[in-house]
Amino acid sequence: MDKLMQDANRFVSDMVDGLVLAHPDLYAKVDGVNVIKRKEPLNGKVALVSGGGSGHEPAHAGFIGDGMLAAAVCGEVFTSPTPDMVLEGIKAADGGKGVLLVVKNYSGDVMNFDMAKELAELEDIEVETVIVRDDIAIKKEEDRRGVAGTIFVHKIAGAAAAEGKSLAEVKAVAEKVIAGVRSIGMALSPCYMPESGKPGFDLHEDEMEIGIGIHGEKGLERKPVASVDAIVTELLDRLTAEVTDKKVAVMVNGMGGTPESELYITYKYVAEQLQAKGYDIVRPFVGNYMTSLEMHGFSITLLPVDDELVGYLDAKTNAIGF
């Protein structure tokens, strides 16, 4: 498959350069590495840093801004950034009140962010970590992948940090989100890797994958394509079995190759079915937040909310992706 690129080996670095050039009032690049930081330093408040493999745009750099991330570390496509890269992100973000690392639960990310934390502490930077595990397609909770629910962590913990809370308090807010948020996704088609031009997985035209990961990982099952209302029913049955609180924020997230028209069609059935189950949708979010290159599909995220979390969701941000 053709892609709009100059060189596959420059795919991420060219993307990072383009992001900074397109938003010079918000972004700056850290010299020598694919790390993007706030243009204006964040002083006197806790800083949030996230990142991982690229290919999930607008995650993670699109969530840099007031009330969200202070820096994002951009690894190669679907590849964890190195500890040295993460360390540069921590140093670029630090405003003197400590740094919270928001890490998706993949072994490479967890290991490399943890090593960077240790390196930063040797330089007298206070660092804490939270790990997002919202993908219910994995049965064991400790093994669950971090997917679109990560964006709610960025937004809510970032708003708490902007409010002036301490590092311990911001971490507690992030953990509150992580404890409740749940997601599950599906795909009608795979994505294609820039380096090889080959699909991340094989899927026949009349098939869909339920429970797909954001890197094309195997889902729960492969089955014939169904109508969107039937797909939503299957996904919501799984989600609502775990999210029993009725007051929720809802995200219908595109996987990169899904037209907005289809995302809104999907949301129609999500909203109708949740309301029929007695859920109160306090805040809806529809769009591309955590993608997988050009994969055709979507995920649904449910987050139980109270007045505190709704307040943080509503707090202003100038992040381009939210």
PDB file of C-alpha atoms in Angstrom:
ATOM      1  CA  MET A   1       0.000   0.000   0.000  1.00  0.00           C
ATOM      2  CA  ASP A   2       1.308   3.474  -0.910  1.00  0.00           C
ATOM      3  CA  LYS A   3       1.769   6.062   1.814  1.00  0.00           C
ATOM      4  CA  LEU A   4       2.439   9.785   1.657  1.00  0.00           C
ATOM      5  CA  MET A   5       6.038   9.805   2.818  1.00  0.00           C
ATOM      6  CA  GLN A   6       9.488  10.725   1.604  1.00  0.00           C
ATOM      7  CA  ASP A   7      11.313   7.802   3.220  1.00  0.00           C
ATOM      8  CA  ALA A   8       9.988   5.048   5.489  1.00  0.00           C
ATOM      9  CA  ASN A   9      12.980   5.552   7.753  1.00  0.00           C
ATOM     10  CA  ARG A  10      11.949   9.189   8.256  1.00  0.00           C
ATOM     11  CA  PHE A  11       8.243   8.501   8.758  1.00  0.00           C
ATOM     12  CA  VAL A  12       8.156   9.476  12.445  1.00  0.00           C
ATOM     13  CA  SER A  13      10.777  12.236  12.364  1.00  0.00           C
ATOM     14  CA  ASP A  14       9.072  13.908   9.399  1.00  0.00           C
ATOM     15  CA  MET A  15       5.715  13.640  11.173  1.00  0.00           C
ATOM     16  CA  VAL A  16       7.169  15.216  14.332  1.00  0.00           C
ATOM     17  CA  ASP A  17       8.733  18.037  12.312  1.00  0.00           C
ATOM     18  CA  GLY A  18       5.432  18.643  10.548  1.00  0.00           C
ATOM     19  CA  LEU A  19       3.487  18.799  13.804  1.00  0.00           C
ATOM     20  CA  VAL A  20       5.854  21.393  15.230  1.00  0.00           C
ATOM     21  CA  LEU A  21       5.835  23.453  12.021  1.00  0.00           C
ATOM     22  CA  ALA A  22       2.028  23.353  11.879  1.00  0.00           C
ATOM     23  CA  HIS A  23       1.597  24.472  15.499  1.00  0.00           C
ATOM     24  CA  PRO A  24       4.569  26.723  16.297  1.00  0.00           C
ATOM     25  CA  ASP A  25       2.592  28.591  18.961  1.00  0.00           C
ATOM     26  CA  LEU A  26       2.013  25.382  20.954  1.00  0.00           C
ATOM     27  CA  TYR A  27       4.860  22.992  20.192  1.00  0.00           C
ATOM     28  CA  ALA A  28       8.631  22.790  20.275  1.00  0.00           C
ATOM     29  CA  LYS A  29      10.829  19.819  19.458  1.00  0.00           C
ATOM     30  CA  VAL A  30      13.511  18.614  21.842  1.00  0.00           C
ATOM     31  CA  ASP A  31      16.847  18.753  20.023  1.00  0.00           C
ATOM     32  CA  GLY A  32      18.011  15.460  18.555  1.00  0.00           C
ATOM     33  CA  VAL A  33      15.060  13.262  19.535  1.00  0.00           C
ATOM     34  CA  ASN A  34      11.460  12.714  18.497  1.00  0.00           C
ATOM     35  CA  VAL A  35      10.073  14.340  21.602  1.00  0.00           C
ATOM     36  CA  ILE A  36       7.582  17.201  21.466  1.00  0.00           C
ATOM     37  CA  LYS A  37       7.109  19.592  24.371  1.00  0.00           C
ATOM     38  CA  ARG A  38       5.035  22.638  25.209  1.00  0.00           C
ATOM     39  CA  LYS A  39       6.327  25.799  23.558  1.00  0.00           C
ATOM     40  CA  GLU A  40       5.925  27.670  26.849  1.00  0.00           C
ATOM     41  CA  PRO A  41       7.620  26.057  29.871  1.00  0.00           C
ATOM     42  CA  LEU A  42       5.339  24.691  32.557  1.00  0.00           C
ATOM     43  CA  ASN A  43       6.486  26.254  35.806  1.00  0.00           C
ATOM     44  CA  GLY A  44       5.273  25.547  39.321  1.00  0.00           C
ATOM     45  CA  LYS A  45       2.871  22.742  38.470  1.00  0.00           C
ATOM     46  CA  VAL A  46       2.956  18.976  38.019  1.00  0.00           C
ATOM     47  CA  ALA A  47       3.777  17.957  34.437  1.00  0.00           C
ATOM     48  CA  LEU A  48       2.259  15.013  32.580  1.00  0.00           C
ATOM     49  CA  VAL A  49       4.332  13.019  30.086  1.00  0.00           C
ATOM     50  CA  SER A  50       3.026  10.223  27.892  1.00  0.00           C
ATOM     51  CA  GLY A  51       3.955   8.553  24.644  1.00  0.00           C
ATOM     52  CA  GLY A  52       4.767   5.233  23.058  1.00  0.00           C
ATOM     53  CA  GLY A  53       4.937   4.004  19.526  1.00  0.00           C
ATOM     54  CA  SER A  54       3.744   6.346  16.793  1.00  0.00           C
ATOM     55  CA  GLY A  55       0.847   5.533  14.479  1.00  0.00           C
ATOM     56  CA  HIS A  56      -1.892   6.418  16.985  1.00  0.00           C
ATOM     57  CA  GLU A  57      -2.255  10.085  16.123  1.00  0.00           C
ATOM     58  CA  PRO A  58      -3.505  12.410  17.482  1.00  0.00           C
ATOM     59  CA  ALA A  59      -2.143  10.406  20.433  1.00  0.00           C
ATOM     60  CA  HIS A  60       0.069  11.365  22.001  1.00  0.00           C
ATOM     61  CA  ALA A  61       1.455  14.708  20.849  1.00  0.00           C
ATOM     62  CA  GLY A  62      -1.994  15.997  19.964  1.00  0.00           C
ATOM     63  CA  PHE A  63      -2.808  16.064  23.654  1.00  0.00           C
ATOM     64  CA  ILE A  64       0.002  18.439  24.611  1.00  0.00           C
ATOM     65  CA  GLY A  65      -1.387  21.715  25.850  1.00  0.00           C
ATOM     66  CA  ASP A  66      -2.789  23.635  28.777  1.00  0.00           C
ATOM     67  CA  GLY A  67      -4.549  21.216  31.094  1.00  0.00           C
ATOM     68  CA  MET A  68      -3.202  18.081  29.415  1.00  0.00           C
ATOM     69  CA  LEU A  69       0.298  16.809  28.573  1.00  0.00           C
ATOM     70  CA  ALA A  70       3.508  18.789  28.915  1.00  0.00           C
ATOM     71  CA  ALA A  71       5.488  16.484  26.589  1.00  0.00           C
ATOM     72  CA  ALA A  72       5.010  13.441  24.380  1.00  0.00           C
ATOM     73  CA  VAL A  73       7.631  10.859  23.432  1.00  0.00           C
ATOM     74  CA  CYS A  74       7.222   9.537  19.882  1.00  0.00           C
ATOM     75  CA  GLY A  75       8.716   6.096  19.290  1.00  0.00           C
ATOM     76  CA  GLU A  76       8.889   4.504  15.869  1.00  0.00           C
ATOM     77  CA  VAL A  77       5.613   3.140  14.515  1.00  0.00           C
ATOM     78  CA  PHE A  78       4.133   0.713  17.062  1.00  0.00           C
ATOM     79  CA  THR A  79       7.503   0.601  18.843  1.00  0.00           C
ATOM     80  CA  SER A  80       8.241   1.759  22.368  1.00  0.00           C
ATOM     81  CA  PRO A  81      10.542   4.780  22.704  1.00  0.00           C
ATOM     82  CA  THR A  82      13.880   4.156  24.379  1.00  0.00           C
ATOM     83  CA  PRO A  83      14.527   5.086  28.030  1.00  0.00           C
ATOM     84  CA  ASP A  84      16.832   7.908  26.905  1.00  0.00           C
ATOM     85  CA  MET A  85      14.025   9.383  24.801  1.00  0.00           C
ATOM     86  CA  VAL A  86      11.590   9.200  27.701  1.00  0.00           C
ATOM     87  CA  LEU A  87      14.171  10.822  29.967  1.00  0.00           C
ATOM     88  CA  GLU A  88      14.424  13.730  27.533  1.00  0.00           C
ATOM     89  CA  GLY A  89      10.655  14.060  27.674  1.00  0.00           C
ATOM     90  CA  ILE A  90      10.690  14.122  31.468  1.00  0.00           C
ATOM     91  CA  LYS A  91      13.425  16.766  31.579  1.00  0.00           C
ATOM     92  CA  ALA A  92      11.662  18.893  28.961  1.00  0.00           C
ATOM     93  CA  ALA A  93       8.365  18.737  30.832  1.00  0.00           C
ATOM     94  CA  ASP A  94       9.507  19.218  34.406  1.00  0.00           C
ATOM     95  CA  GLY A  95       8.269  22.454  35.913  1.00  0.00           C
ATOM     96  CA  GLY A  96       9.703  21.888  39.357  1.00  0.00           C
ATOM     97  CA  LYS A  97       6.758  20.121  40.970  1.00  0.00           C
ATOM     98  CA  GLY A  98       7.342  16.626  39.644  1.00  0.00           C
ATOM     99  CA  VAL A  99       6.297  14.594  36.614  1.00  0.00           C
ATOM    100  CA  LEU A 100       3.546  12.006  36.189  1.00  0.00           C
ATOM    101  CA  LEU A 101       4.186   9.383  33.496  1.00  0.00           C
ATOM    102  CA  VAL A 102       1.007   8.046  31.872  1.00  0.00           C
ATOM    103  CA  VAL A 103       1.933   4.670  30.381  1.00  0.00           C
ATOM    104  CA  LYS A 104      -0.144   2.241  28.340  1.00  0.00           C
ATOM    105  CA  ASN A 105       0.204  -1.361  29.492  1.00  0.00           C
ATOM    106  CA  TYR A 106       2.608  -2.818  26.931  1.00  0.00           C
ATOM    107  CA  SER A 107       5.734  -4.562  28.156  1.00  0.00           C
ATOM    108  CA  GLY A 108       8.170  -2.366  26.220  1.00  0.00           C
ATOM    109  CA  ASP A 109       6.512   0.873  27.317  1.00  0.00           C
ATOM    110  CA  VAL A 110       6.291  -0.204  30.957  1.00  0.00           C
ATOM    111  CA  MET A 111       9.947  -1.273  31.052  1.00  0.00           C
ATOM    112  CA  ASN A 112      11.366   1.746  29.206  1.00  0.00           C
ATOM    113  CA  PHE A 113       9.310   4.349  31.044  1.00  0.00           C
ATOM    114  CA  ASP A 114      10.286   2.730  34.348  1.00  0.00           C
ATOM    115  CA  MET A 115      13.982   2.876  33.433  1.00  0.00           C
ATOM    116  CA  ALA A 116      13.584   6.530  32.460  1.00  0.00           C
ATOM    117  CA  LYS A 117      11.926   7.227  35.804  1.00  0.00           C
ATOM    118  CA  GLU A 118      14.967   5.834  37.596  1.00  0.00           C
ATOM    119  CA  LEU A 119      17.310   7.928  35.442  1.00  0.00           C
ATOM    120  CA  ALA A 120      15.274  11.078  36.107  1.00  0.00           C
ATOM    121  CA  GLU A 121      15.320  10.476  39.847  1.00  0.00           C
ATOM    122  CA  LEU A 122      19.119  10.347  39.683  1.00  0.00           C
ATOM    123  CA  GLU A 123      18.858  13.915  38.365  1.00  0.00           C
ATOM    124  CA  ASP A 124      16.632  14.885  41.317  1.00  0.00           C
ATOM    125  CA  ILE A 125      13.376  15.004  39.354  1.00  0.00           C
ATOM    126  CA  GLU A 126      10.428  13.556  41.277  1.00  0.00           C
ATOM    127  CA  VAL A 127       8.563  11.115  39.047  1.00  0.00           C
ATOM    128  CA  GLU A 128       5.475   8.950  39.521  1.00  0.00           C
ATOM    129  CA  THR A 129       3.895   6.497  37.090  1.00  0.00           C
ATOM    130  CA  VAL A 130       0.389   5.277  36.318  1.00  0.00           C
ATOM    131  CA  ILE A 131      -0.339   2.389  33.957  1.00  0.00           C
ATOM    132  CA  VAL A 132      -3.537   2.299  31.907  1.00  0.00           C
ATOM    133  CA  ARG A 133      -5.218  -1.097  31.423  1.00  0.00           C
ATOM    134  CA  ASP A 134      -8.637  -0.397  29.929  1.00  0.00           C
ATOM    135  CA  ASP A 135      -8.942  -2.985  27.120  1.00  0.00           C
ATOM    136  CA  ILE A 136     -11.454  -5.604  28.288  1.00  0.00           C
ATOM    137  CA  ALA A 137     -10.679  -7.856  25.316  1.00  0.00           C
ATOM    138  CA  ILE A 138      -7.973  -9.270  27.602  1.00  0.00           C
ATOM    139  CA  LYS A 139      -9.436 -11.396  30.386  1.00  0.00           C
ATOM    140  CA  LYS A 140      -6.748 -10.916  33.041  1.00  0.00           C
ATOM    141  CA  GLU A 141      -6.873  -7.346  34.321  1.00  0.00           C
ATOM    142  CA  GLU A 142      -3.125  -7.153  34.928  1.00  0.00           C
ATOM    143  CA  ASP A 143      -2.499  -8.037  31.254  1.00  0.00           C
ATOM    144  CA  ARG A 144      -5.017  -5.644  29.738  1.00  0.00           C
ATOM    145  CA  ARG A 145      -3.730  -3.240  27.102  1.00  0.00           C
ATOM    146  CA  GLY A 146      -3.918   0.515  27.373  1.00  0.00           C
ATOM    147  CA  VAL A 147      -6.096   1.907  24.581  1.00  0.00           C
ATOM    148  CA  ALA A 148      -8.463   4.868  24.078  1.00  0.00           C
ATOM    149  CA  GLY A 149      -9.262   5.181  27.782  1.00  0.00           C
ATOM    150  CA  THR A 150      -5.765   6.623  28.112  1.00  0.00           C
ATOM    151  CA  ILE A 151      -7.098   9.894  26.693  1.00  0.00           C
ATOM    152  CA  PHE A 152      -9.480  10.320  29.620  1.00  0.00           C
ATOM    153  CA  VAL A 153      -6.474   9.903  31.927  1.00  0.00           C
ATOM    154  CA  HIS A 154      -4.578  12.605  30.019  1.00  0.00           C
ATOM    155  CA  LYS A 155      -7.513  15.011  30.194  1.00  0.00           C
ATOM    156  CA  ILE A 156      -8.607  14.505  33.780  1.00  0.00           C
ATOM    157  CA  ALA A 157      -5.179  14.186  35.403  1.00  0.00           C
ATOM    158  CA  GLY A 158      -3.934  17.082  33.276  1.00  0.00           C
ATOM    159  CA  ALA A 159      -6.767  19.289  34.497  1.00  0.00           C
ATOM    160  CA  ALA A 160      -6.014  18.316  38.091  1.00  0.00           C
ATOM    161  CA  ALA A 161      -2.364  19.268  37.562  1.00  0.00           C
ATOM    162  CA  ALA A 162      -3.336  22.599  35.993  1.00  0.00           C
ATOM    163  CA  GLU A 163      -5.452  23.287  39.067  1.00  0.00           C
ATOM    164  CA  GLY A 164      -2.265  23.139  41.141  1.00  0.00           C
ATOM    165  CA  LYS A 165      -2.646  19.782  42.844  1.00  0.00           C
ATOM    166  CA  SER A 166       0.461  18.003  44.134  1.00  0.00           C
ATOM    167  CA  LEU A 167       2.073  15.081  42.345  1.00  0.00           C
ATOM    168  CA  ALA A 168       0.514  12.628  44.807  1.00  0.00           C
ATOM    169  CA  GLU A 169      -2.904  14.209  44.308  1.00  0.00           C
ATOM    170  CA  VAL A 170      -2.641  14.186  40.515  1.00  0.00           C
ATOM    171  CA  LYS A 171      -1.583  10.536  40.587  1.00  0.00           C
ATOM    172  CA  ALA A 172      -4.581   9.709  42.790  1.00  0.00           C
ATOM    173  CA  VAL A 173      -6.949  11.373  40.301  1.00  0.00           C
ATOM    174  CA  ALA A 174      -5.346   9.435  37.436  1.00  0.00           C
ATOM    175  CA  GLU A 175      -5.693   6.173  39.362  1.00  0.00           C
ATOM    176  CA  LYS A 176      -9.364   6.961  39.984  1.00  0.00           C
ATOM    177  CA  VAL A 177      -9.923   7.202  36.233  1.00  0.00           C
ATOM    178  CA  ILE A 178      -7.914   4.054  35.541  1.00  0.00           C
ATOM    179  CA  ALA A 179      -9.895   2.086  38.123  1.00  0.00           C
ATOM    180  CA  GLY A 180     -13.156   2.779  36.311  1.00  0.00           C
ATOM    181  CA  VAL A 181     -12.453   3.234  32.606  1.00  0.00           C
ATOM    182  CA  ARG A 182     -13.104   0.341  30.210  1.00  0.00           C
ATOM    183  CA  SER A 183     -12.767   0.016  26.414  1.00  0.00           C
ATOM    184  CA  ILE A 184     -13.215  -2.489  23.621  1.00  0.00           C
ATOM    185  CA  GLY A 185     -12.705  -2.161  19.863  1.00  0.00           C
ATOM    186  CA  MET A 186     -13.277  -3.829  16.525  1.00  0.00           C
ATOM    187  CA  ALA A 187     -11.903  -3.669  12.991  1.00  0.00           C
ATOM    188  CA  LEU A 188     -13.238  -4.194   9.485  1.00  0.00           C
ATOM    189  CA  SER A 189      -9.792  -3.895   7.901  1.00  0.00           C
ATOM    190  CA  PRO A 190      -6.140  -3.875   9.015  1.00  0.00           C
ATOM    191  CA  CYS A 191      -3.597  -1.082   8.914  1.00  0.00           C
ATOM    192  CA  TYR A 192      -0.481  -1.132   6.729  1.00  0.00           C
ATOM    193  CA  MET A 193       3.016  -0.703   8.129  1.00  0.00           C
ATOM    194  CA  PRO A 194       5.055   2.145   6.576  1.00  0.00           C
ATOM    195  CA  GLU A 195       8.285   0.138   6.514  1.00  0.00           C
ATOM    196  CA  SER A 196       6.905  -2.882   4.674  1.00  0.00           C
ATOM    197  CA  GLY A 197       3.663  -1.718   3.080  1.00  0.00           C
ATOM    198  CA  LYS A 198       2.137  -4.948   4.353  1.00  0.00           C
ATOM    199  CA  PRO A 199      -0.988  -5.306   6.506  1.00  0.00           C
ATOM    200  CA  GLY A 200      -0.550  -5.810  10.222  1.00  0.00           C
ATOM    201  CA  PHE A 201      -2.899  -8.785  10.007  1.00  0.00           C
ATOM    202  CA  ASP A 202      -5.053 -10.538   7.402  1.00  0.00           C
ATOM    203  CA  LEU A 203      -8.792 -10.023   7.356  1.00  0.00           C
ATOM    204  CA  HIS A 204     -11.133 -11.074   4.560  1.00  0.00           C
ATOM    205  CA  GLU A 205     -13.568  -8.531   3.140  1.00  0.00           C
ATOM    206  CA  ASP A 206     -16.550 -10.277   4.716  1.00  0.00           C
ATOM    207  CA  GLU A 207     -14.911 -10.606   8.151  1.00  0.00           C
ATOM    208  CA  MET A 208     -14.454  -8.412  11.197  1.00  0.00           C
ATOM    209  CA  GLU A 209     -12.275  -8.751  14.262  1.00  0.00           C
ATOM    210  CA  ILE A 210     -13.858  -8.153  17.666  1.00  0.00           C
ATOM    211  CA  GLY A 211     -11.564  -6.982  20.473  1.00  0.00           C
ATOM    212  CA  ILE A 212      -8.747  -5.840  18.230  1.00  0.00           C
ATOM    213  CA  GLY A 213      -5.706  -4.101  19.720  1.00  0.00           C
ATOM    214  CA  ILE A 214      -4.425  -0.728  18.512  1.00  0.00           C
ATOM    215  CA  HIS A 215      -1.366  -2.404  16.947  1.00  0.00           C
ATOM    216  CA  GLY A 216      -3.367  -5.042  15.110  1.00  0.00           C
ATOM    217  CA  GLU A 217      -3.070  -7.570  17.916  1.00  0.00           C
ATOM    218  CA  LYS A 218      -5.399 -10.521  17.860  1.00  0.00           C
ATOM    219  CA  GLY A 219      -8.878  -9.864  19.207  1.00  0.00           C
ATOM    220  CA  LEU A 220     -11.456 -12.015  20.935  1.00  0.00           C
ATOM    221  CA  GLU A 221     -12.848 -13.543  17.770  1.00  0.00           C
ATOM    222  CA  ARG A 222     -13.108 -13.210  14.010  1.00  0.00           C
ATOM    223  CA  LYS A 223     -16.590 -13.475  12.544  1.00  0.00           C
ATOM    224  CA  PRO A 224     -18.735 -12.391   9.588  1.00  0.00           C
ATOM    225  CA  VAL A 225     -19.385  -8.665   9.287  1.00  0.00           C
ATOM    226  CA  ALA A 226     -22.633  -7.610  10.968  1.00  0.00           C
ATOM    227  CA  SER A 227     -24.663  -4.390  10.918  1.00  0.00           C
ATOM    228  CA  VAL A 228     -23.382  -1.610  13.151  1.00  0.00           C
ATOM    229  CA  ASP A 229     -26.241  -1.908  15.647  1.00  0.00           C
ATOM    230  CA  ALA A 230     -25.454  -5.595  16.140  1.00  0.00           C
ATOM    231  CA  ILE A 231     -21.743  -4.842  16.584  1.00  0.00           C
ATOM    232  CA  VAL A 232     -22.548  -2.134  19.143  1.00  0.00           C
ATOM    233  CA  THR A 233     -24.805  -4.553  21.010  1.00  0.00           C
ATOM    234  CA  GLU A 234     -22.021  -7.120  21.275  1.00  0.00           C
ATOM    235  CA  LEU A 235     -19.444  -4.601  22.470  1.00  0.00           C
ATOM    236  CA  LEU A 236     -21.771  -2.879  24.932  1.00  0.00           C
ATOM    237  CA  ASP A 237     -22.888  -6.176  26.431  1.00  0.00           C
ATOM    238  CA  ARG A 238     -19.253  -6.804  27.317  1.00  0.00           C
ATOM    239  CA  LEU A 239     -18.619  -3.264  28.556  1.00  0.00           C
ATOM    240  CA  THR A 240     -21.735  -2.870  30.667  1.00  0.00           C
ATOM    241  CA  ALA A 241     -20.998  -6.167  32.396  1.00  0.00           C
ATOM    242  CA  GLU A 242     -17.959  -4.383  33.883  1.00  0.00           C
ATOM    243  CA  VAL A 243     -19.176  -0.779  34.083  1.00  0.00           C
ATOM    244  CA  THR A 244     -22.276  -0.922  36.250  1.00  0.00           C
ATOM    245  CA  ASP A 245     -22.300   2.706  37.424  1.00  0.00           C
ATOM    246  CA  LYS A 246     -24.971   4.417  35.342  1.00  0.00           C
ATOM    247  CA  LYS A 247     -23.506   7.926  35.104  1.00  0.00           C
ATOM    248  CA  VAL A 248     -20.834   7.788  32.403  1.00  0.00           C
ATOM    249  CA  ALA A 249     -18.719   9.637  29.890  1.00  0.00           C
ATOM    250  CA  VAL A 250     -18.689   7.817  26.549  1.00  0.00           C
ATOM    251  CA  MET A 251     -16.091   7.840  23.796  1.00  0.00           C
ATOM    252  CA  VAL A 252     -16.613   6.418  20.315  1.00  0.00           C
ATOM    253  CA  ASN A 253     -13.073   6.451  18.946  1.00  0.00           C
ATOM    254  CA  GLY A 254     -12.135   5.982  15.313  1.00  0.00           C
ATOM    255  CA  MET A 255      -9.229   3.733  14.447  1.00  0.00           C
ATOM    256  CA  GLY A 256      -7.855   6.029  11.751  1.00  0.00           C
ATOM    257  CA  GLY A 257      -9.630   4.878   8.597  1.00  0.00           C
ATOM    258  CA  THR A 258     -13.252   5.287   9.681  1.00  0.00           C
ATOM    259  CA  PRO A 259     -15.180   8.239   8.208  1.00  0.00           C
ATOM    260  CA  GLU A 260     -16.761  10.605  10.707  1.00  0.00           C
ATOM    261  CA  SER A 261     -20.156   9.776   9.227  1.00  0.00           C
ATOM    262  CA  GLU A 262     -19.711   6.148  10.321  1.00  0.00           C
ATOM    263  CA  LEU A 263     -18.514   7.185  13.774  1.00  0.00           C
ATOM    264  CA  TYR A 264     -21.654   9.264  14.300  1.00  0.00           C
ATOM    265  CA  ILE A 265     -23.823   6.424  13.007  1.00  0.00           C
ATOM    266  CA  THR A 266     -22.069   4.193  15.522  1.00  0.00           C
ATOM    267  CA  TYR A 267     -22.633   6.714  18.311  1.00  0.00           C
ATOM    268  CA  LYS A 268     -26.365   6.844  17.536  1.00  0.00           C
ATOM    269  CA  TYR A 269     -26.683   3.155  18.396  1.00  0.00           C
ATOM    270  CA  VAL A 270     -24.298   3.411  21.345  1.00  0.00           C
ATOM    271  CA  ALA A 271     -26.383   6.231  22.840  1.00  0.00           C
ATOM    272  CA  GLU A 272     -29.711   4.549  22.182  1.00  0.00           C
ATOM    273  CA  GLN A 273     -28.620   1.225  23.627  1.00  0.00           C
ATOM    274  CA  LEU A 274     -26.980   2.732  26.704  1.00  0.00           C
ATOM    275  CA  GLN A 275     -30.057   4.839  27.415  1.00  0.00           C
ATOM    276  CA  ALA A 276     -32.238   1.761  27.037  1.00  0.00           C
ATOM    277  CA  LYS A 277     -30.038   0.073  29.666  1.00  0.00           C
ATOM    278  CA  GLY A 278     -30.598   2.996  32.050  1.00  0.00           C
ATOM    279  CA  TYR A 279     -27.280   4.786  31.588  1.00  0.00           C
ATOM    280  CA  ASP A 280     -26.974   8.564  31.840  1.00  0.00           C
ATOM    281  CA  ILE A 281     -24.477   9.790  29.240  1.00  0.00           C
ATOM    282  CA  VAL A 282     -23.064  12.862  30.941  1.00  0.00           C
ATOM    283  CA  ARG A 283     -20.407  13.690  28.341  1.00  0.00           C
ATOM    284  CA  PRO A 284     -20.109  12.174  24.827  1.00  0.00           C
ATOM    285  CA  PHE A 285     -16.922  12.191  22.735  1.00  0.00           C
ATOM    286  CA  VAL A 286     -16.866  11.118  19.073  1.00  0.00           C
ATOM    287  CA  GLY A 287     -13.819  11.238  16.813  1.00  0.00           C
ATOM    288  CA  ASN A 288     -10.260  10.053  16.308  1.00  0.00           C
ATOM    289  CA  TYR A 289      -8.389  10.017  19.626  1.00  0.00           C
ATOM    290  CA  MET A 290      -6.283   6.815  19.696  1.00  0.00           C
ATOM    291  CA  THR A 291      -5.925   5.456  16.168  1.00  0.00           C
ATOM    292  CA  SER A 292      -4.080   2.638  14.450  1.00  0.00           C
ATOM    293  CA  LEU A 293      -2.775   4.240  11.245  1.00  0.00           C
ATOM    294  CA  GLU A 294      -5.570   3.721   8.690  1.00  0.00           C
ATOM    295  CA  MET A 295      -7.392   0.800  10.304  1.00  0.00           C
ATOM    296  CA  HIS A 296     -11.144   0.810   9.581  1.00  0.00           C
ATOM    297  CA  GLY A 297     -12.938   0.276  12.860  1.00  0.00           C
ATOM    298  CA  PHE A 298     -13.843   1.856  16.168  1.00  0.00           C
ATOM    299  CA  SER A 299     -13.674   1.416  19.900  1.00  0.00           C
ATOM    300  CA  ILE A 300     -16.111   2.286  22.677  1.00  0.00           C
ATOM    301  CA  THR A 301     -14.925   3.581  26.037  1.00  0.00           C
ATOM    302  CA  LEU A 302     -17.071   3.962  29.154  1.00  0.00           C
ATOM    303  CA  LEU A 303     -15.906   6.003  32.138  1.00  0.00           C
ATOM    304  CA  PRO A 304     -17.992   6.176  35.323  1.00  0.00           C
ATOM    305  CA  VAL A 305     -18.003   9.819  36.438  1.00  0.00           C
ATOM    306  CA  ASP A 306     -18.846  11.959  39.430  1.00  0.00           C
ATOM    307  CA  ASP A 307     -18.899  15.738  39.777  1.00  0.00           C
ATOM    308  CA  GLU A 308     -15.114  15.884  40.240  1.00  0.00           C
ATOM    309  CA  LEU A 309     -14.339  13.982  37.045  1.00  0.00           C
ATOM    310  CA  VAL A 310     -16.952  15.869  35.013  1.00  0.00           C
ATOM    311  CA  GLY A 311     -15.403  19.131  36.167  1.00  0.00           C
ATOM    312  CA  TYR A 312     -11.997  18.008  34.950  1.00  0.00           C
ATOM    313  CA  LEU A 313     -13.446  16.802  31.629  1.00  0.00           C
ATOM    314  CA  ASP A 314     -15.008  20.235  31.136  1.00  0.00           C
ATOM    315  CA  ALA A 315     -11.859  22.172  32.059  1.00  0.00           C
ATOM    316  CA  LYS A 316     -10.450  24.173  29.164  1.00  0.00           C
ATOM    317  CA  THR A 317      -7.529  22.913  27.109  1.00  0.00           C
ATOM    318  CA  ASN A 318      -5.881  24.104  23.905  1.00  0.00           C
ATOM    319  CA  ALA A 319      -4.592  20.633  22.985  1.00  0.00           C
ATOM    320  CA  ILE A 320      -5.254  20.169  19.266  1.00  0.00           C
ATOM    321  CA  GLY A 321      -6.490  16.580  19.591  1.00  0.00           C
ATOM    322  CA  PHE A 322      -9.172  17.075  22.237  1.00  0.00           C
TER     323      PHE A 322
END
